Short mmCIF file of C-alpha atoms in Angstrom, two decimals:
data_model
loop_
_atom_site.label_atom_id
_atom_site.label_comp_id
_atom_site.label_asym_id
_atom_site.label_seq_id
_atom_site.Cartn_x
_atom_site.Cartn_y
_atom_site.Cartn_z
CA UNK C 1 0.00 0.00 0.00
CA UNK C 2 0.97 3.62 -0.49
CA UNK C 3 0.77 7.30 0.18
CA UNK C 4 -1.55 8.88 -2.33
CA UNK C 5 -0.64 12.38 -3.47
CA UNK C 6 -3.66 14.64 -2.93
CA UNK C 7 -1.72 17.83 -3.74
CA UNK C 8 1.90 17.78 -4.95
CA UNK C 9 2.99 21.22 -3.71
CA UNK C 10 5.51 23.43 -5.46
CA UNK C 11 8.21 20.83 -6.05
CA UNK C 12 8.25 17.49 -4.25
CA UNK C 13 10.46 14.64 -5.48
CA UNK C 14 11.63 11.25 -4.32
CA UNK C 15 15.29 11.30 -3.31
CA UNK C 16 17.74 8.97 -1.62
CA UNK C 17 21.44 9.10 -0.79
CA UNK C 18 22.29 9.51 -4.48
CA UNK C 19 23.20 7.85 -7.74
CA UNK C 20 26.77 6.59 -7.82
CA UNK C 21 28.97 4.90 -10.38
CA UNK C 22 27.22 6.63 -13.30
CA UNK C 23 29.47 9.66 -13.72
CA UNK C 24 30.99 8.01 -16.78
CA UNK C 25 27.49 7.75 -18.26
CA UNK C 26 27.00 11.49 -17.98
CA UNK C 27 24.80 11.39 -14.90
CA UNK C 28 24.69 13.67 -11.88
CA UNK C 29 25.06 12.38 -8.36
CA UNK C 30 21.48 13.48 -7.53
CA UNK C 31 20.05 12.64 -4.09
CA UNK C 32 18.91 14.74 -1.14
CA UNK C 33 20.01 18.36 -0.87
CA UNK C 34 20.18 18.32 2.95
CA UNK C 35 21.99 15.15 4.02
CA UNK C 36 21.80 16.17 7.67
CA UNK C 37 18.00 16.33 7.86
CA UNK C 38 17.64 13.30 5.57
CA UNK C 39 19.97 11.09 7.61
CA UNK C 40 18.16 12.02 10.85
CA UNK C 41 14.82 11.07 9.27
CA UNK C 42 15.99 7.58 8.40
CA UNK C 43 17.88 7.22 11.67
CA UNK C 44 14.82 8.07 13.77
CA UNK C 45 12.97 5.18 12.10
CA UNK C 46 15.83 2.69 12.27
CA UNK C 47 15.97 2.63 8.45
CA UNK C 48 18.95 1.88 6.26
CA UNK C 49 21.03 5.02 5.62
CA UNK C 50 20.11 5.14 1.91
CA UNK C 51 16.34 4.66 2.12
CA UNK C 52 14.19 6.85 -0.13
CA UNK C 53 12.23 9.82 1.21
CA UNK C 54 10.16 12.68 -0.17
CA UNK C 55 12.05 15.97 -0.49
CA UNK C 56 9.44 18.71 -0.11
CA UNK C 57 10.64 22.03 -1.54
CA UNK C 58 8.76 25.12 -0.30
CA UNK C 59 5.87 23.08 1.16
CA UNK C 60 2.36 22.67 -0.17
CA UNK C 61 2.28 18.84 -0.18
CA UNK C 62 -0.78 16.86 0.94
CA UNK C 63 -0.74 13.05 1.22
CA UNK C 64 -3.17 10.40 2.34
CA UNK C 65 -1.81 7.33 4.13
CA UNK C 66 -3.38 4.07 2.97
CA UNK C 67 -1.97 1.84 5.73
CA UNK C 68 -0.52 2.21 9.23
CA UNK C 69 3.16 2.90 9.69
CA UNK C 70 5.66 5.26 11.34
CA UNK C 71 7.10 8.39 9.79
CA UNK C 72 9.65 11.07 10.68
CA UNK C 73 9.55 14.62 9.33
CA UNK C 74 12.77 16.64 9.43
CA UNK C 75 14.28 19.71 7.77
CA UNK C 76 12.31 22.87 7.03
CA UNK C 77 9.31 23.91 9.12
CA UNK C 78 6.24 24.12 6.88
CA UNK C 79 3.65 23.69 9.66
CA UNK C 80 3.54 19.92 9.25
CA UNK C 81 0.08 18.62 10.23
CA UNK C 82 -1.63 15.28 10.62
CA UNK C 83 -5.39 15.59 10.09
CA UNK C 84 -5.18 19.37 10.41
CA UNK C 85 -3.38 19.25 13.77
CA UNK C 86 0.21 20.45 14.09
CA UNK C 87 2.45 17.38 14.50
CA UNK C 88 5.94 16.82 15.86
CA UNK C 89 9.04 17.00 13.72
CA UNK C 90 12.45 15.41 14.45
CA UNK C 91 10.93 12.29 16.04
CA UNK C 92 9.10 9.21 14.82
CA UNK C 93 5.32 9.42 14.73
CA UNK C 94 2.73 6.69 14.28
CA UNK C 95 0.20 7.26 11.50
CA UNK C 96 -2.90 5.29 10.57
CA UNK C 97 -4.84 4.37 7.47
CA UNK C 98 -6.77 7.39 6.20
CA UNK C 99 -4.55 10.00 7.92
CA UNK C 100 -3.98 13.20 5.94
CA UNK C 101 -0.43 14.55 6.10
CA UNK C 102 0.02 18.16 5.02
CA UNK C 103 2.70 20.80 4.73
CA UNK C 104 1.86 24.51 4.44
CA UNK C 105 3.93 27.49 3.38
CA UNK C 106 7.62 27.91 4.25
CA UNK C 107 8.22 29.31 7.73
CA UNK C 108 11.82 28.40 8.40
CA UNK C 109 14.04 26.58 5.91
CA UNK C 110 13.48 25.50 2.33
CA UNK C 111 13.25 21.69 2.21
CA UNK C 112 11.45 19.23 4.46
CA UNK C 113 11.91 15.46 4.40
CA UNK C 114 9.30 12.78 4.94
CA UNK C 115 10.92 9.48 5.84
CA UNK C 116 8.79 6.37 6.31
CA UNK C 117 9.71 3.20 8.18
CA UNK C 118 11.34 0.75 5.77
CA UNK C 119 11.75 3.48 3.14
CA UNK C 120 9.60 4.42 0.14
CA UNK C 121 9.49 1.61 -2.36
CA UNK C 122 9.38 3.63 -5.61
CA UNK C 123 11.16 2.28 -8.73
CA UNK C 124 14.95 2.04 -8.76
CA UNK C 125 16.28 4.04 -11.72
CA UNK C 126 19.95 3.38 -12.49
CA UNK C 127 20.79 2.09 -9.00
CA UNK C 128 18.98 4.88 -7.16
CA UNK C 129 15.44 6.04 -6.45
CA UNK C 130 16.49 9.68 -6.81
CA UNK C 131 14.58 11.73 -9.33
CA UNK C 132 16.56 14.11 -11.54
CA UNK C 133 14.29 16.42 -13.53
CA UNK C 134 17.12 17.92 -15.61
CA UNK C 135 18.14 14.43 -16.76
CA UNK C 136 14.54 13.30 -17.24
CA UNK C 137 15.10 10.48 -14.76
CA UNK C 138 11.77 10.10 -12.96
CA UNK C 139 9.30 12.93 -12.44
CA UNK C 140 8.15 15.28 -9.71
CA UNK C 141 5.13 14.21 -7.66
CA UNK C 142 1.76 14.85 -9.23
CA UNK C 143 -1.79 14.42 -7.99
CA UNK C 144 -2.82 10.78 -7.81
CA UNK C 145 0.73 9.34 -7.57
CA UNK C 146 1.02 6.29 -5.33
CA UNK C 147 4.18 5.98 -3.25
CA UNK C 148 4.45 2.44 -1.85
CA UNK C 149 5.56 1.60 1.69
CA UNK C 150 5.10 -1.32 4.08
CA UNK C 151 2.76 -1.82 7.04
CA UNK C 152 4.30 -1.41 10.50
CA UNK C 153 2.50 -1.62 13.83
CA UNK C 154 5.45 -1.30 16.21
CA UNK C 155 8.63 0.66 16.59
CA UNK C 156 10.80 2.14 19.33
CA UNK C 157 10.21 5.84 19.94
CA UNK C 158 13.16 7.97 18.95
CA UNK C 159 13.59 11.73 18.98
CA UNK C 160 16.33 14.33 18.87
CA UNK C 161 16.97 16.53 21.92
CA UNK C 162 15.76 20.07 21.13
CA UNK C 163 19.24 21.49 21.63
CA UNK C 164 20.40 19.58 18.54
CA UNK C 165 17.70 21.05 16.28
CA UNK C 166 19.45 22.96 13.49
CA UNK C 167 18.91 26.73 13.29
CA UNK C 168 18.22 27.52 9.64
CA UNK C 169 18.07 31.27 10.26
CA UNK C 170 21.74 31.78 11.04
CA UNK C 171 24.13 33.19 8.44
CA UNK C 172 26.40 30.44 7.12
CA UNK C 173 30.15 30.08 7.05
CA UNK C 174 31.01 27.56 4.36
CA UNK C 175 34.26 25.70 4.93
CA UNK C 176 36.15 25.40 1.64
CA UNK C 177 38.83 22.94 0.59
CA UNK C 178 41.54 24.38 -1.70
CA UNK C 179 40.80 22.21 -4.73
CA UNK C 180 40.94 22.38 -8.54
CA UNK C 181 42.21 25.81 -9.74
CA UNK C 182 42.55 27.35 -6.23
CA UNK C 183 46.19 28.23 -6.91
CA UNK C 184 45.37 29.87 -10.25
CA UNK C 185 43.55 32.66 -8.42
CA UNK C 186 46.15 35.15 -7.18
CA UNK C 187 46.40 36.09 -3.50
CA UNK C 188 44.49 39.36 -3.95
CA UNK C 189 41.54 37.63 -5.60
CA UNK C 190 41.48 34.92 -2.94
CA UNK C 191 41.52 37.56 -0.19
CA UNK C 192 38.59 39.29 -1.82
CA UNK C 193 36.78 35.93 -2.00
CA UNK C 194 37.36 34.99 1.65
CA UNK C 195 36.87 38.45 3.16
CA UNK C 196 33.46 39.28 1.75
CA UNK C 197 29.90 38.36 2.64
CA UNK C 198 28.04 36.94 -0.34
CA UNK C 199 24.27 36.66 -0.53
CA UNK C 200 22.24 33.71 -1.78
CA UNK C 201 20.27 34.73 -4.89
CA UNK C 202 16.81 33.49 -5.81
CA UNK C 203 18.42 32.01 -8.91
CA UNK C 204 19.35 28.88 -6.94
CA UNK C 205 18.04 25.36 -7.30
CA UNK C 206 19.05 21.70 -6.99
CA UNK C 207 21.70 22.24 -9.69
CA UNK C 208 23.51 25.13 -8.10
CA UNK C 209 23.43 28.01 -5.64
CA UNK C 210 24.30 31.36 -7.23
CA UNK C 211 25.84 33.97 -4.97
CA UNK C 212 25.90 37.72 -5.33
CA UNK C 213 28.80 39.92 -4.21
CA UNK C 214 31.91 41.71 -5.45
CA UNK C 215 33.26 39.93 -8.54
CA UNK C 216 36.73 38.39 -8.49
CA UNK C 217 38.87 37.59 -11.52
CA UNK C 218 40.95 34.59 -12.51
CA UNK C 219 43.42 33.68 -15.21
CA UNK C 220 41.07 31.78 -17.49
CA UNK C 221 37.37 32.21 -18.02
CA UNK C 222 36.88 28.89 -19.84
CA UNK C 223 38.86 25.67 -19.58
CA UNK C 224 38.76 22.13 -20.92
CA UNK C 225 35.72 20.49 -19.27
CA UNK C 226 36.52 18.25 -16.33
CA UNK C 227 34.72 16.15 -13.70
CA UNK C 228 32.81 18.10 -11.07
CA UNK C 229 32.74 17.35 -7.33
CA UNK C 230 29.63 17.98 -5.25
CA UNK C 231 30.10 21.41 -3.69
CA UNK C 232 32.72 22.75 -6.05
CA UNK C 233 32.63 26.52 -6.44
CA UNK C 234 32.72 27.75 -10.01
CA UNK C 235 33.73 31.31 -10.77
CA UNK C 236 31.84 32.15 -13.94
CA UNK C 237 32.72 34.82 -16.50
CA UNK C 238 31.01 37.51 -14.40
CA UNK C 239 33.38 36.72 -11.49
CA UNK C 240 30.63 35.49 -9.16
CA UNK C 241 30.51 32.05 -7.51
CA UNK C 242 28.06 29.23 -8.22
CA UNK C 243 28.18 26.39 -5.71
CA UNK C 244 27.49 23.21 -7.68
CA UNK C 245 24.98 20.93 -5.97
CA UNK C 246 23.37 17.49 -6.34
CA UNK C 247 21.86 17.86 -9.85
CA UNK C 248 24.84 19.62 -11.41
CA UNK C 249 26.13 18.12 -14.70
CA UNK C 250 28.98 15.63 -14.24
CA UNK C 251 31.47 17.80 -16.17
CA UNK C 252 31.99 21.53 -16.52
CA UNK C 253 34.41 24.04 -17.97
CA UNK C 254 34.58 27.03 -15.60
CA UNK C 255 37.51 27.47 -13.20
CA UNK C 256 36.78 26.38 -9.63
CA UNK C 257 38.26 28.11 -6.59
CA UNK C 258 37.54 25.26 -4.19
CA UNK C 259 35.03 22.73 -2.89
CA UNK C 260 32.68 23.30 0.05
CA UNK C 261 32.74 20.70 2.84
CA UNK C 262 29.68 18.48 2.28
CA UNK C 263 28.05 18.96 5.69
CA UNK C 264 28.07 22.74 5.23
CA UNK C 265 26.09 22.21 2.03
CA UNK C 266 23.29 20.75 4.17
CA UNK C 267 23.08 24.10 5.96
CA UNK C 268 23.13 25.97 2.65
CA UNK C 269 20.29 23.77 1.34
CA UNK C 270 17.96 25.31 3.96
CA UNK C 271 18.81 28.98 3.34
CA UNK C 272 16.41 31.38 1.68
CA UNK C 273 17.53 33.98 -0.89
CA UNK C 274 19.31 36.99 0.64
CA UNK C 275 20.93 34.90 3.39
CA UNK C 276 24.55 35.97 3.97
CA UNK C 277 27.26 33.38 3.37
CA UNK C 278 31.01 33.58 3.66
CA UNK C 279 33.86 31.15 3.11
CA UNK C 280 36.78 30.00 5.25
CA UNK C 281 39.54 27.51 4.45
CA UNK C 282 39.47 23.92 5.68
CA UNK C 283 42.06 21.18 5.23
CA UNK C 284 41.20 17.88 3.54
CA UNK C 285 42.34 16.01 6.67
CA UNK C 286 39.91 17.94 8.85
CA UNK C 287 37.05 17.50 6.35
CA UNK C 288 37.66 13.75 6.11
CA UNK C 289 37.74 13.44 9.91
CA UNK C 290 34.44 15.32 10.35
CA UNK C 291 32.70 13.49 7.51
CA UNK C 292 33.90 10.13 8.78
CA UNK C 293 32.36 10.85 12.20
CA UNK C 294 29.07 11.69 10.47
CA UNK C 295 29.23 8.55 8.30
CA UNK C 296 29.97 6.39 11.34
CA UNK C 297 27.08 7.83 13.37
CA UNK C 298 24.56 7.35 10.55
CA UNK C 299 26.10 4.03 9.36
CA UNK C 300 26.74 5.42 5.87
CA UNK C 301 28.66 2.92 3.82
CA UNK C 302 28.55 3.28 0.03
CA UNK C 303 31.12 0.76 -1.14
CA UNK C 304 30.54 -2.98 -0.53
CA UNK O 1 54.35 10.60 -29.67
CA UNK O 2 56.96 11.52 -27.07
CA UNK O 3 57.67 9.36 -24.08
CA UNK O 4 56.87 12.38 -21.91
CA UNK O 5 53.29 12.42 -23.16
CA UNK O 6 52.84 9.05 -21.52
CA UNK O 7 54.43 9.67 -18.16
CA UNK O 8 52.93 13.09 -17.60
CA UNK O 9 50.21 13.10 -15.01
CA UNK O 10 49.26 15.49 -12.33
CA UNK O 11 46.97 14.76 -9.38
CA UNK O 12 44.84 17.52 -7.85
CA UNK O 13 42.51 17.57 -4.86
CA UNK O 14 38.89 17.91 -6.05
CA UNK O 15 36.88 17.51 -2.83
CA UNK O 16 36.86 15.83 0.58
CA UNK O 17 36.58 12.41 -1.10
CA UNK O 18 37.62 13.12 -4.68
CA UNK O 19 40.67 13.76 -6.83
CA UNK O 20 41.33 14.68 -10.42
CA UNK O 21 44.11 13.12 -12.48
CA UNK O 22 45.29 15.16 -15.47
CA UNK O 23 46.83 13.00 -18.19
CA UNK O 24 47.82 16.01 -20.28
CA UNK O 25 47.11 19.71 -20.52
CA UNK O 26 45.89 19.85 -24.12
CA UNK O 27 43.14 18.00 -25.95
CA UNK O 28 44.85 15.11 -27.71
CA UNK O 29 43.37 12.13 -29.57
CA UNK O 30 45.70 9.77 -27.66
CA UNK O 31 44.23 10.68 -24.26
CA UNK O 32 40.65 9.29 -24.24
CA UNK O 33 41.70 5.66 -24.70
CA UNK O 34 44.54 6.12 -22.23
CA UNK O 35 42.11 7.53 -19.66
CA UNK O 36 39.56 4.77 -20.37
CA UNK O 37 42.26 2.18 -19.94
CA UNK O 38 43.31 3.63 -16.63
CA UNK O 39 39.74 3.80 -15.33
CA UNK O 40 39.35 0.08 -16.12
CA UNK O 41 42.56 -0.67 -14.27
CA UNK O 42 41.38 1.40 -11.33
CA UNK O 43 38.02 -0.36 -11.21
CA UNK O 44 39.55 -3.82 -11.25
CA UNK O 45 42.21 -3.07 -8.64
CA UNK O 46 40.55 -0.53 -6.32
CA UNK O 47 36.89 -1.26 -7.03
CA UNK O 48 36.20 -1.76 -3.33
CA UNK O 49 37.10 1.84 -2.45
CA UNK O 50 36.23 3.73 -5.65
CA UNK O 51 32.73 5.26 -5.66
CA UNK O 52 32.58 6.95 -9.05
CA UNK O 53 34.75 7.92 -12.02
CA UNK O 54 34.19 10.61 -14.64
CA UNK O 55 36.57 10.78 -17.60
CA UNK O 56 36.68 13.99 -19.67
CA UNK O 57 39.09 15.06 -22.47
CA UNK O 58 42.34 15.28 -20.49
CA UNK O 59 41.35 14.15 -17.02
CA UNK O 60 39.76 11.51 -14.82
CA UNK O 61 37.69 12.54 -11.79
CA UNK O 62 37.57 9.88 -9.07
CA UNK O 63 35.57 9.81 -5.84
CA UNK O 64 36.45 7.24 -3.19
CA UNK O 65 35.15 5.98 0.13
CA UNK O 66 36.73 8.11 2.85
CA UNK O 67 35.45 5.63 5.47
CA UNK O 68 38.07 3.21 4.19
CA UNK O 69 41.06 5.27 3.09
CA UNK O 70 42.59 8.71 3.65
CA UNK O 71 43.39 11.22 0.93
CA UNK O 72 47.13 10.63 1.15
CA UNK O 73 46.86 6.84 1.17
CA UNK O 74 44.50 6.91 -1.80
CA UNK O 75 46.84 9.16 -3.81
CA UNK O 76 49.70 6.79 -3.07
CA UNK O 77 47.73 3.84 -4.44
CA UNK O 78 46.78 5.79 -7.54
CA UNK O 79 50.39 6.82 -8.16
CA UNK O 80 51.48 3.19 -8.04
CA UNK O 81 48.78 2.25 -10.57
CA UNK O 82 49.71 5.14 -12.86
CA UNK O 83 53.27 3.88 -12.94
CA UNK O 84 52.08 0.34 -13.66
CA UNK O 85 49.94 1.59 -16.51
CA UNK O 86 52.94 3.23 -18.11
CA UNK O 87 54.37 -0.26 -18.42
CA UNK O 88 51.50 -0.94 -20.79
CA UNK O 89 48.95 -3.36 -19.33
CA UNK O 90 45.86 -3.05 -21.51
CA UNK O 91 42.36 -4.49 -21.36
CA UNK O 92 40.24 -1.68 -22.79
CA UNK O 93 38.90 -2.36 -26.30
CA UNK O 94 37.22 0.63 -27.92
CA UNK O 95 34.15 -0.07 -30.04
CA UNK O 96 32.90 1.61 -33.19
CA UNK O 97 29.28 2.78 -33.00
CA UNK O 98 27.38 3.27 -36.24
CA UNK O 99 24.82 6.11 -36.29
CA UNK O 100 22.37 6.48 -39.21
CA UNK O 101 21.55 10.12 -39.95
CA UNK O 102 18.90 11.73 -42.13
CA UNK O 103 20.69 14.91 -43.24
CA UNK O 104 18.06 17.40 -44.44
CA UNK O 105 16.78 20.89 -43.71
CA UNK O 106 13.51 19.22 -42.68
CA UNK O 107 15.23 17.94 -39.51
CA UNK O 108 18.34 20.16 -39.59
CA UNK O 109 17.28 23.79 -39.10
CA UNK O 110 20.88 25.05 -39.25
CA UNK O 111 21.90 23.05 -42.31
CA UNK O 112 21.06 25.68 -44.94
CA UNK O 113 22.90 28.46 -43.12
CA UNK O 114 25.92 26.22 -42.70
CA UNK O 115 25.97 25.22 -46.38
CA UNK O 116 25.67 28.85 -47.43
CA UNK O 117 28.37 30.14 -45.13
CA UNK O 118 30.72 27.31 -46.01
CA UNK O 119 29.85 27.37 -49.70
CA UNK O 120 29.16 23.62 -49.81
CA UNK O 121 26.43 21.56 -51.42
CA UNK O 122 24.64 19.02 -49.21
CA UNK O 123 26.27 15.99 -50.86
CA UNK O 124 29.74 17.32 -50.17
CA UNK O 125 28.72 18.31 -46.65
CA UNK O 126 27.46 14.77 -45.92
CA UNK O 127 30.60 13.32 -47.43
CA UNK O 128 32.76 15.39 -45.09
CA UNK O 129 30.68 14.70 -41.95
CA UNK O 130 30.63 10.93 -42.62
CA UNK O 131 34.20 10.63 -43.92
CA UNK O 132 35.83 9.68 -40.61
CA UNK O 133 35.05 8.01 -37.30
CA UNK O 134 34.86 10.49 -34.39
CA UNK O 135 36.46 9.85 -31.05
CA UNK O 136 34.33 10.05 -27.86
CA UNK O 137 36.21 12.63 -25.73
CA UNK O 138 33.68 13.03 -22.94
CA UNK O 139 30.15 12.13 -21.87
CA UNK O 140 28.22 14.73 -19.99
CA UNK O 141 25.90 17.70 -19.88
CA UNK O 142 23.20 15.02 -19.76
CA UNK O 143 23.23 11.19 -19.81
CA UNK O 144 24.34 9.56 -23.10
CA UNK O 145 25.43 12.94 -24.54
CA UNK O 146 28.82 12.15 -26.16
CA UNK O 147 31.23 14.90 -27.20
CA UNK O 148 32.75 13.74 -30.49
CA UNK O 149 35.79 15.11 -32.28
CA UNK O 150 37.39 16.33 -34.28
CA UNK O 151 35.23 17.90 -36.98
CA UNK O 152 36.83 18.79 -40.33
CA UNK O 153 37.64 22.52 -40.55
CA UNK O 154 35.48 22.81 -43.67
CA UNK O 155 32.28 22.25 -41.65
CA UNK O 156 33.16 23.78 -38.25
CA UNK O 157 30.66 26.32 -36.91
CA UNK O 158 30.54 28.21 -33.60
CA UNK O 159 27.61 27.67 -31.22
CA UNK O 160 24.47 29.74 -31.69
CA UNK O 161 24.61 32.99 -29.73
CA UNK O 162 21.20 32.19 -28.23
CA UNK O 163 20.54 28.51 -27.46
CA UNK O 164 17.28 27.01 -28.68
CA UNK O 165 14.70 26.28 -25.99
CA UNK O 166 13.95 22.89 -27.51
CA UNK O 167 16.13 20.63 -29.62
CA UNK O 168 14.33 17.41 -30.64
CA UNK O 169 15.70 14.06 -29.46
CA UNK O 170 18.08 12.48 -31.97
CA UNK O 171 19.26 15.79 -33.43
CA UNK O 172 22.81 15.61 -34.81
CA UNK O 173 24.73 18.83 -34.35
CA UNK O 174 28.04 20.65 -34.70
CA UNK O 175 29.70 23.18 -32.39
CA UNK O 176 33.19 24.38 -33.30
CA UNK O 177 35.35 21.30 -33.80
CA UNK O 178 32.92 18.92 -32.08
CA UNK O 179 29.82 17.03 -33.14
CA UNK O 180 27.18 15.29 -31.03
CA UNK O 181 23.75 13.69 -30.89
CA UNK O 182 21.08 15.00 -28.49
CA UNK O 183 19.80 11.79 -26.81
CA UNK O 184 16.66 13.50 -25.48
CA UNK O 185 14.74 16.65 -26.25
CA UNK O 186 16.43 19.50 -24.39
CA UNK O 187 17.60 23.06 -24.80
CA UNK O 188 20.83 23.51 -26.72
CA UNK O 189 22.99 25.86 -28.73
CA UNK O 190 24.64 23.57 -31.26
CA UNK O 191 24.04 23.81 -35.04
CA UNK O 192 21.56 21.09 -35.98
CA UNK O 193 22.36 19.36 -39.29
CA UNK O 194 20.18 16.24 -39.23
CA UNK O 195 18.57 13.61 -37.04
CA UNK O 196 19.17 9.95 -36.26
CA UNK O 197 16.35 7.40 -36.23
CA UNK O 198 17.94 5.65 -33.25
CA UNK O 199 16.38 6.11 -29.82
CA UNK O 200 19.31 7.09 -27.61
CA UNK O 201 17.14 8.14 -24.67
CA UNK O 202 17.02 6.40 -21.33
CA UNK O 203 13.65 4.90 -22.33
CA UNK O 204 16.01 2.14 -23.30
CA UNK O 205 18.15 1.79 -20.13
CA UNK O 206 20.88 -0.07 -22.05
CA UNK O 207 21.68 3.23 -23.75
CA UNK O 208 23.76 4.30 -20.75
CA UNK O 209 26.48 2.02 -22.13
CA UNK O 210 26.03 3.12 -25.74
CA UNK O 211 29.10 5.37 -25.71
CA UNK O 212 32.25 5.16 -23.64
CA UNK O 213 35.10 7.63 -23.61
CA UNK O 214 37.67 6.24 -26.06
CA UNK O 215 35.05 4.67 -28.37
CA UNK O 216 34.56 5.85 -31.97
CA UNK O 217 31.37 6.96 -33.72
CA UNK O 218 30.79 6.56 -37.46
CA UNK O 219 27.90 8.50 -39.00
CA UNK O 220 26.30 7.31 -42.23
CA UNK O 221 23.61 8.96 -44.32
CA UNK O 222 20.14 7.44 -44.73
CA UNK O 223 17.26 8.56 -46.92
CA UNK O 224 14.02 10.08 -45.69
CA UNK O 225 12.26 6.74 -46.34
CA UNK O 226 14.86 4.75 -44.42
CA UNK O 227 14.69 7.28 -41.60
CA UNK O 228 10.91 6.91 -41.34
CA UNK O 229 10.98 3.12 -41.72
CA UNK O 230 13.45 2.91 -38.83
CA UNK O 231 11.06 4.80 -36.60
CA UNK O 232 12.43 8.30 -37.14
CA UNK O 233 10.02 11.13 -36.30
CA UNK O 234 9.51 14.37 -38.18
#
């Protein structure tokens, strides 16, 4: 049995941890934009780390549950309700056949996640359930869609202490690894990059986050296209950064000044336009240490 | 080819769990097969720690499992493999992919302009475009989109200044010294010269393996009737 989509909202898609081993086929990594909120959702239900969820962008989704189970809602606050009553986020919640789950307009944050016990059982497309609209892999939710999940009557209650709730209103400092063409930008340009506050523009989506600020200049404006890492920061011909995100093409030809540490991209994923962001340097050793702790806690293990 | 072309490689940090290996600093027809060969070697020897690989023109992007290995240790393993490869262990066999194309203004909205500017008739144009196999230098922008080179100077054309909002699936196109086939309908700024009757979209999931970097693509002309009989759409 399934969730039935009563109203799809602005942009709701099925996502999981991502699509790997298809870079050579021209595919993006895809997957959830906020790994932090996503991983908590699955963790609260005792799911596998890579189980599929609904990523709800800007709210507006209404679902009907067709059988009993447990869910966890994390990420942005869109006044999540069960049968018109405000319901708890960041914990697991029992729902019953016929329950109506709804998300209203954005209050705080940009993307909410609905995880369900055992994961959503939508079709696997090239080793992942993630939908990528740019690549025409899957489609966004529409009215009448059925999203299968299994019946559960029992689970152990799990929640997150309030003090660990993320604050999506704070300005963000993005930690940046000196990657790609970092050394091709001269010291003056790098200083200008690290010393300024950029703002998130409304021209941002799952492909990339465009920032506004004082332009910097580099040696080359176009290069031979090369493989793109999640979080790499392109400096385009106008001298402004674009942070490349989950649906970015696998290759690109603009110079890149660095790569943002993945867990800081989770914070960025919840920021509205006009939020201030700045950059500071991070070493690869430090980034690997922090990410490894995260992977260990959430039992993330991609390779066999 | 100089010996130095083979030993030159340069490894750069690309992210917390990714690196980029440059096999050269200029586009060179010898590189795609060399990069393909190395990615095969990497997959067979380090498949348990490699997450993803993206070859492109002069480089190979690799992401790896940081749960299992540190940046420095991974680089060391890659260096050892790069040195082994220079001793010439090969298992990669490039294939030649045949692509039927209906070359006509009916499906190639930029064909007339190109013929006029280049002062060619359509028969000569087709002869030039189909005269040689093209090397797959990269796959990207979208799935199954192969960047093919190198196009004869006589038919090279720069991209359109304003990309089209919709380019039909199967469109065969030229941009500068490269040619390509749009596997799905999308926006695009390349000069469209014809259309293939083959379905290269992901409606057929096997298409993800249609092209590999290092493979070769041979275009051949078909008539309007053949195009339609093979399922081509107008």
